[in-house]
Short mmCIF file of C-alpha atoms in Angstrom, two decimals:
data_model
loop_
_atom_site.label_atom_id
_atom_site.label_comp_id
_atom_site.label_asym_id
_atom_site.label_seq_id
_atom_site.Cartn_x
_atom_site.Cartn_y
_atom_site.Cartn_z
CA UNK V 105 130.64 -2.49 207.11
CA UNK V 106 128.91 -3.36 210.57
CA UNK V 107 129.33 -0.31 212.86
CA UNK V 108 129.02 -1.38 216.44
CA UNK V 109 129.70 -0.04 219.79
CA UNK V 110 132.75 -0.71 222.10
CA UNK V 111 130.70 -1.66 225.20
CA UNK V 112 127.41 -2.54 225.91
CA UNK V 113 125.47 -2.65 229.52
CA UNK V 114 123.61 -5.98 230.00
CA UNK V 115 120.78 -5.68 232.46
CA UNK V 116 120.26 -9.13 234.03
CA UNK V 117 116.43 -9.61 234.52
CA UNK V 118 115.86 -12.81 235.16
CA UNK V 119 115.35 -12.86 239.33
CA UNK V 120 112.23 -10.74 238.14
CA UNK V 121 111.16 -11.16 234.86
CA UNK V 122 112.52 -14.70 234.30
CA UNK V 123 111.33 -16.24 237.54
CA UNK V 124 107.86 -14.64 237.69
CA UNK V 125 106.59 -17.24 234.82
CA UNK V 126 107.70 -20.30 236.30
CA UNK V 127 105.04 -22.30 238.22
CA UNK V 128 107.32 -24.44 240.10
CA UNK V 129 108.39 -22.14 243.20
CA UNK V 130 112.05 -21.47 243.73
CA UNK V 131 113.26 -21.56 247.22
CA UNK V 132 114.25 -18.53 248.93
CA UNK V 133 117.87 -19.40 249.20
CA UNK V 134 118.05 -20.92 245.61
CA UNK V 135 117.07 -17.16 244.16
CA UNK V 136 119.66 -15.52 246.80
CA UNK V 137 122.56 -18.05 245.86
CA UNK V 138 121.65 -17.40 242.12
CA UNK V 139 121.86 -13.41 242.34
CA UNK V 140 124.93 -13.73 244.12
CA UNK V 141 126.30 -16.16 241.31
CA UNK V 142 125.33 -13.20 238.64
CA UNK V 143 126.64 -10.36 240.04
CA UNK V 144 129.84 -12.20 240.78
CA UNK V 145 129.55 -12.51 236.72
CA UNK V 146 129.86 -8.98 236.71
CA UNK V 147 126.91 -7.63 235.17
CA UNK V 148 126.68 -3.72 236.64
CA UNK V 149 122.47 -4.49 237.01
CA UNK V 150 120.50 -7.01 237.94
CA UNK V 151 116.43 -6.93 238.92
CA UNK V 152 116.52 -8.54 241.62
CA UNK V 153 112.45 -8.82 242.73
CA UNK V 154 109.13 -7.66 242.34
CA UNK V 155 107.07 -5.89 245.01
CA UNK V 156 104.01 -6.95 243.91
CA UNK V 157 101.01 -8.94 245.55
CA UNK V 158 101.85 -12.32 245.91
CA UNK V 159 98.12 -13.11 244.76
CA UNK V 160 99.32 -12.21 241.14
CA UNK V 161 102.94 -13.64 240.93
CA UNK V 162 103.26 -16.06 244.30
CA UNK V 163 106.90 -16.60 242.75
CA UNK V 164 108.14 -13.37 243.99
CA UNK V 165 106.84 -12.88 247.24
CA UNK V 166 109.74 -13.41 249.34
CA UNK V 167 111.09 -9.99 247.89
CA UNK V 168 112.08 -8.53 251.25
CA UNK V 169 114.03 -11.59 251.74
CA UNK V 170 115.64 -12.48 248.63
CA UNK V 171 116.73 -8.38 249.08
CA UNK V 172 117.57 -8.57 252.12
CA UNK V 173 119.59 -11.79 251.45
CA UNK V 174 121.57 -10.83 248.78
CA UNK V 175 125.16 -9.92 249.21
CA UNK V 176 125.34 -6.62 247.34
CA UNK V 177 128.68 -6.35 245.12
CA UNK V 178 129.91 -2.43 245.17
CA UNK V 179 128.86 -1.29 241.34
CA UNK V 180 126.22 -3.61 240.96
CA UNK V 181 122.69 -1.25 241.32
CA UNK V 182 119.74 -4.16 242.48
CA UNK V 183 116.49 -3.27 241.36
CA UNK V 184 112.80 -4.53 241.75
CA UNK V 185 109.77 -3.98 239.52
CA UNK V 186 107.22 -1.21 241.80
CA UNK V 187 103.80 -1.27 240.45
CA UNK V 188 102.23 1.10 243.13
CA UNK V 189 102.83 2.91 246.63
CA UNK V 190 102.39 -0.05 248.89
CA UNK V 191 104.77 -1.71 246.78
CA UNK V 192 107.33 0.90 246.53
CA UNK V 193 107.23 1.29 250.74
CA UNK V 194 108.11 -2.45 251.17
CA UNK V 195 110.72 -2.01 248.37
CA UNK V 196 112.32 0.95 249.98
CA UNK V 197 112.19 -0.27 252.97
CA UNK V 198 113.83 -3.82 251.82
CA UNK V 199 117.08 -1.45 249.85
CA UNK V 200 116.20 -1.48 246.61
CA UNK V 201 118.74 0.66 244.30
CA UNK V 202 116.60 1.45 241.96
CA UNK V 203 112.47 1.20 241.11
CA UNK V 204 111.23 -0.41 237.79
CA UNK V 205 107.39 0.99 236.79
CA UNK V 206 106.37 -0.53 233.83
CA UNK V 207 102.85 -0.27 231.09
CA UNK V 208 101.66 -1.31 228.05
CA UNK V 209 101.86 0.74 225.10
CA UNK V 210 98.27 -0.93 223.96
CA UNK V 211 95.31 -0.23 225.89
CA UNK V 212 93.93 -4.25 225.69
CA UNK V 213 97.54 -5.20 227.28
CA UNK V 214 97.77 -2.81 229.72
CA UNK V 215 93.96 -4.04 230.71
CA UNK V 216 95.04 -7.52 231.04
CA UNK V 217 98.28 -7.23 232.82
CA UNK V 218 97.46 -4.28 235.52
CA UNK V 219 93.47 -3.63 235.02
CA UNK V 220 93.56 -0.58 234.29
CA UNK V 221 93.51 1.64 231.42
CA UNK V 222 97.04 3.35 230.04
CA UNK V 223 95.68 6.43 231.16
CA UNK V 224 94.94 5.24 234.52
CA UNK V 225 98.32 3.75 235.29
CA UNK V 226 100.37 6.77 233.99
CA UNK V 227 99.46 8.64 237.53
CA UNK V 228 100.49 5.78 239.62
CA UNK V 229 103.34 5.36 238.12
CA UNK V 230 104.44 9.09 238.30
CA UNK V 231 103.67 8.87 242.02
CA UNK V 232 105.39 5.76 242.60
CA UNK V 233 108.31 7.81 240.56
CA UNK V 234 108.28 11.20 242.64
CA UNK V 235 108.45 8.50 245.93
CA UNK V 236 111.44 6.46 244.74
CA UNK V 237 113.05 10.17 243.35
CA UNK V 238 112.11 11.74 246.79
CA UNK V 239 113.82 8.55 248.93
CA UNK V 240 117.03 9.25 246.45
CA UNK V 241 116.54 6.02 244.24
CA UNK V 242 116.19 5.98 240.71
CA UNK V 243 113.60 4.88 238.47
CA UNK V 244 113.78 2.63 235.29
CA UNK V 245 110.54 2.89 232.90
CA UNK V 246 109.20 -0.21 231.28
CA UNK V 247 107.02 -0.09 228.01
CA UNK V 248 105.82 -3.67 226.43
CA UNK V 249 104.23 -4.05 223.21
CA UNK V 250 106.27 -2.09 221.34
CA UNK V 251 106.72 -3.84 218.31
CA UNK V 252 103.14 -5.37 218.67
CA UNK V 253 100.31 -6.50 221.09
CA UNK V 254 99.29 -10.01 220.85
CA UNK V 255 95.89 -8.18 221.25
CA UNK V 256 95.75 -5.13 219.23
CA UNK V 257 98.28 -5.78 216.74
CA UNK V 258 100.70 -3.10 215.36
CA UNK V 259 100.78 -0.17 217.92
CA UNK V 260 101.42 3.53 216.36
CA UNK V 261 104.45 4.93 216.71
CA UNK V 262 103.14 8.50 218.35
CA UNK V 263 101.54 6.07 221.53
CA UNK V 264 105.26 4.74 221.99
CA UNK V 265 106.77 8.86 221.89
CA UNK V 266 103.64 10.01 224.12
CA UNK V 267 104.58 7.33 226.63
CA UNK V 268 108.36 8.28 226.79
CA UNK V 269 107.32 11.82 227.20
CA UNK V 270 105.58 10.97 229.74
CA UNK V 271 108.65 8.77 231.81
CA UNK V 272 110.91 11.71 231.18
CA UNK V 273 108.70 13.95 232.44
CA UNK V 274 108.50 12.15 235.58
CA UNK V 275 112.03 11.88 236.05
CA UNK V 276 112.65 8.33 234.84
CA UNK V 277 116.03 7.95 233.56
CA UNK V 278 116.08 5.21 231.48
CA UNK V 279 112.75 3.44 229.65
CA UNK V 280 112.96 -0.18 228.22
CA UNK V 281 111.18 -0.94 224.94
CA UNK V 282 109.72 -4.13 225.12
CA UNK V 283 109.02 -6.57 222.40
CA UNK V 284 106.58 -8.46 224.63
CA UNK V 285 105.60 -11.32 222.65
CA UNK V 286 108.97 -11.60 220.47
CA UNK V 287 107.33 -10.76 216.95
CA UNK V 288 110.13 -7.89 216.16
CA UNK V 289 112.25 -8.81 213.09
CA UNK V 290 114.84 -6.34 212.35
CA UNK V 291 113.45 -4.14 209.62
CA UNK V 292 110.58 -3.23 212.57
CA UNK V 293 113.09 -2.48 214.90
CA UNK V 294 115.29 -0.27 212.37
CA UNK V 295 112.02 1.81 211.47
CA UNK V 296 110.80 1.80 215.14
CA UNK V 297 114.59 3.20 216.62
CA UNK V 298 114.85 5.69 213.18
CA UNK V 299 111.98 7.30 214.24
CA UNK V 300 112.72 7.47 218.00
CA UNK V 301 116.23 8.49 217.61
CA UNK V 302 115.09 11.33 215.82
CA UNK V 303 113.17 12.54 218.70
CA UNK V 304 115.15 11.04 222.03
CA UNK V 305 118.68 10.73 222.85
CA UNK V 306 120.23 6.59 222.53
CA UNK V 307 121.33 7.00 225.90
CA UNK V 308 117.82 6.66 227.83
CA UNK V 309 116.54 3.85 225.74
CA UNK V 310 117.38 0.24 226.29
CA UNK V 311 115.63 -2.93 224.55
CA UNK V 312 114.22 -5.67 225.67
CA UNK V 313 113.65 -8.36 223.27
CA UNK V 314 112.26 -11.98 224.02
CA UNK V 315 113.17 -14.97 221.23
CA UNK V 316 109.96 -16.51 220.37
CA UNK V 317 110.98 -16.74 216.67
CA UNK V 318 114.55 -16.96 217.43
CA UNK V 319 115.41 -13.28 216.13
CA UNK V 320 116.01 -11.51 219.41
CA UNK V 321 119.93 -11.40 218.60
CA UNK V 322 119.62 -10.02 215.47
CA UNK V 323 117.06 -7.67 216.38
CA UNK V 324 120.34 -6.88 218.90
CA UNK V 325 122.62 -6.36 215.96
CA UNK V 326 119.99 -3.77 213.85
CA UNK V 327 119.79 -1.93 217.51
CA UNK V 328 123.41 -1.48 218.16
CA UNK V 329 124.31 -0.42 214.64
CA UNK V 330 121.48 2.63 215.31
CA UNK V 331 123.76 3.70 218.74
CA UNK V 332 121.67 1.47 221.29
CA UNK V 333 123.96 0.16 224.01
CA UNK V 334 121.59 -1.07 226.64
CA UNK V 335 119.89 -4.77 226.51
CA UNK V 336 117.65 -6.91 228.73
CA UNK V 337 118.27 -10.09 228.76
CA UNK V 338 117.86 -13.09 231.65
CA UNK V 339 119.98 -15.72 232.39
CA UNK V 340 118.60 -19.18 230.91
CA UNK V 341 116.77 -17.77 228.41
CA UNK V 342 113.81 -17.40 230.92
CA UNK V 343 111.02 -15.31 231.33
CA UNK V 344 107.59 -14.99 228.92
CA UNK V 345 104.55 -12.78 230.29
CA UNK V 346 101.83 -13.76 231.82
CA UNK V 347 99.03 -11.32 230.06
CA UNK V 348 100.85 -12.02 226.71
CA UNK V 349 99.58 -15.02 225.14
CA UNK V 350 102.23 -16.67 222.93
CA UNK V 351 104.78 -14.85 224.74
CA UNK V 352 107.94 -17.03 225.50
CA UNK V 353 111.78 -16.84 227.63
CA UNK V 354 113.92 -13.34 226.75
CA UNK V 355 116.99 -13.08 225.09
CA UNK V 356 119.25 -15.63 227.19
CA UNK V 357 122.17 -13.70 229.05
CA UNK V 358 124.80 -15.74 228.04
CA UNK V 359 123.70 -16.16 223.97
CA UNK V 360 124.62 -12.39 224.04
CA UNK V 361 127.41 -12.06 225.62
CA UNK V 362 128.73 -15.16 223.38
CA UNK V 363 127.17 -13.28 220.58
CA UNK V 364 129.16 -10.25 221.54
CA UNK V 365 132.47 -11.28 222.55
CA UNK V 366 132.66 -12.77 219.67
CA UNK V 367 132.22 -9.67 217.43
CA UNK V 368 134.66 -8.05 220.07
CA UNK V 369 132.03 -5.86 221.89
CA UNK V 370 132.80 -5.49 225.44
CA UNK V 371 130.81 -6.30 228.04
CA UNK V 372 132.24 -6.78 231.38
CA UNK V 373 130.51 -9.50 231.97
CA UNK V 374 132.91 -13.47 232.39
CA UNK V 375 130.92 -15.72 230.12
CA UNK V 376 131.85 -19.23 231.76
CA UNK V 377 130.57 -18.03 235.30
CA UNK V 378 127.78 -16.51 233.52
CA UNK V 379 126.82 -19.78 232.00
CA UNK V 380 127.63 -21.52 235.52
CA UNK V 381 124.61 -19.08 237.17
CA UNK V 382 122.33 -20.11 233.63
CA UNK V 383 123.15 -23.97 234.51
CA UNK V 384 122.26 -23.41 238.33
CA UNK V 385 118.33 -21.96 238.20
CA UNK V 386 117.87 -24.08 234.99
CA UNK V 387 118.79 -27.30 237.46
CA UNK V 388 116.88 -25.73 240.41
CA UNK V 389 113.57 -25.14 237.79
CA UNK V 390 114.32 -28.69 236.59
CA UNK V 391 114.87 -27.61 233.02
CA UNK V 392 117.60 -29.14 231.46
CA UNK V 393 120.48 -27.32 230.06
CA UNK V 394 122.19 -28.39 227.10
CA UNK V 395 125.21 -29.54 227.82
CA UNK V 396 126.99 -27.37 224.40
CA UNK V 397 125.69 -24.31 226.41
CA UNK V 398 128.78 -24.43 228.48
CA UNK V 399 130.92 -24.62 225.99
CA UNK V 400 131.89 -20.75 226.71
CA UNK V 401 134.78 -21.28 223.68
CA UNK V 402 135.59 -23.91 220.94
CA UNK V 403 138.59 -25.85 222.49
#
């Protein structure tokens, strides 16, 4: 019989990691409205931005504003990706809650998406980590390729532990496994989590699966069965990555808290003003969005 958790914690990602792949630009006041509309969903964590140079993603480079915009809901911790210092000064000085570092757990991806070698990054990162710690914000630790590089292939197993050793050790408190490109089918991700488990606690790992093949949800199911209770997933199904050829949207928001209510796993979230916020930034990306989608319930 399926053994699943009470409760899960969604962390909402699409402001950052759905947004940053669309080419049409989204108006300032579109992305505040929408934040506003997903918190008042009631997910506890949304990423709200990314501090990064508006050369590589121009989508995000009104983060001071859309920060500084937002009305922040008590309980709801707004984060923003922080690739570097410079980036972590305007995104301390614009509020952020919390500061997302992220890498690639194969050398070839890390090279495309930051230019620099893994074991380049890893001292930026702990530096932008010690500044965030120092200024009392937390840090969240991003590793993509997990389940395999569109690149490199299969990646071993000891890169993924070396890399979580080496978030811990710099004080991050939660790391996100990414299965960049979406290639993950659950057997992977049962072998992948057995052999983590065995080595780090459930409670500072979270998953972050996108749905190229369609098997992100029950790549969702296999994770919660091992004791995982922390998922990415963006509103609308958007996202992909930029450096990740093939790569398309994440897990959409609102197929897993469907997904979930209807198995009776909690997640604090209210589906129909979840799928009202999924509706909105589809319109304002003119994508449409099928009507059934907000069908929240079978009437």
């Amino acid at each position: 019989m399926m053994k699943l958790p009470d409760h899960i914690q969604l962390r909402e990602v699409g402001p950052r990691d759905g947004l940053q792949n669309e080419a049409k630009p989204v108006p300032t006041a579109d992305k505040i409205r929408w934040i506003d509309q997903l918190a008042a969903a009631g997910p506890t964590y949304i990423e709200a931005t990314s501090f990064v140079s508006p050369r590589w993603i121009p989508q995000l480079s009104d983060a001071a504003a859309v920060m500084s915009g937002i009305a922040r809901r008590p309980g709801v911790t707004y984060a923003a990706l922080v690739p570097n210092m410079k980036g972590l000064h305007y995104a301390l000085a614009a509020g952020i809650d919390e500061a997302a570092v992220f890498l690639s757990a194969s050398e070839t991806h890390n090279r495309s998406n930051v230019n620099k070698s893994v074991a380049e990054t890893l001292p930026q990162l702990r530096e932008v980590a010690e500044g965030a710690l120092q200024a009392g914000r937390t840090v969240r630790g991003y590793i993509s390729t997990v389940f395999g590089c569109p690149f490199e292939g299969s990646v071993p197993l000891t890169d993924i532990c070396r890399l979580i050793e080496a978030y811990l050790e710099m004080g991050v408190r939660e790391i996100s496994l990414g299965d960049t490109i979406g290639v993950a089918n659950p057997k992977q991700v049962e072998t992948v989590l057995a052999y983590l488990l065995a080595r780090y606690p459930a409670d500072v790992l979270a998953l972050h699966f996108h749905d190229t093949r369609g098997m992100a949800l029950a790549n969702v199911l296999v994770s919660m069965e091992m004791g995982i209770t922390r998922f990415d997933a963006a509103a609308g199904g958007l996202g992909g990555c930029p450096y990740a050829p093939g790569a398309s949207g994440n897990l959409a928001s609102e197929d897993l808290v469907h997904c979930l209510h209807a198995m009776g796993v909690a997640t604090g979230v209210d589906l129909e003003q979840l799928l009202a916020a999924a509706a909105y930034i589809q319109e304002k990306i003119e994508r449409p969005y099928p009507a059934s989608h907000m069908l929240a319930s079978w009437r």
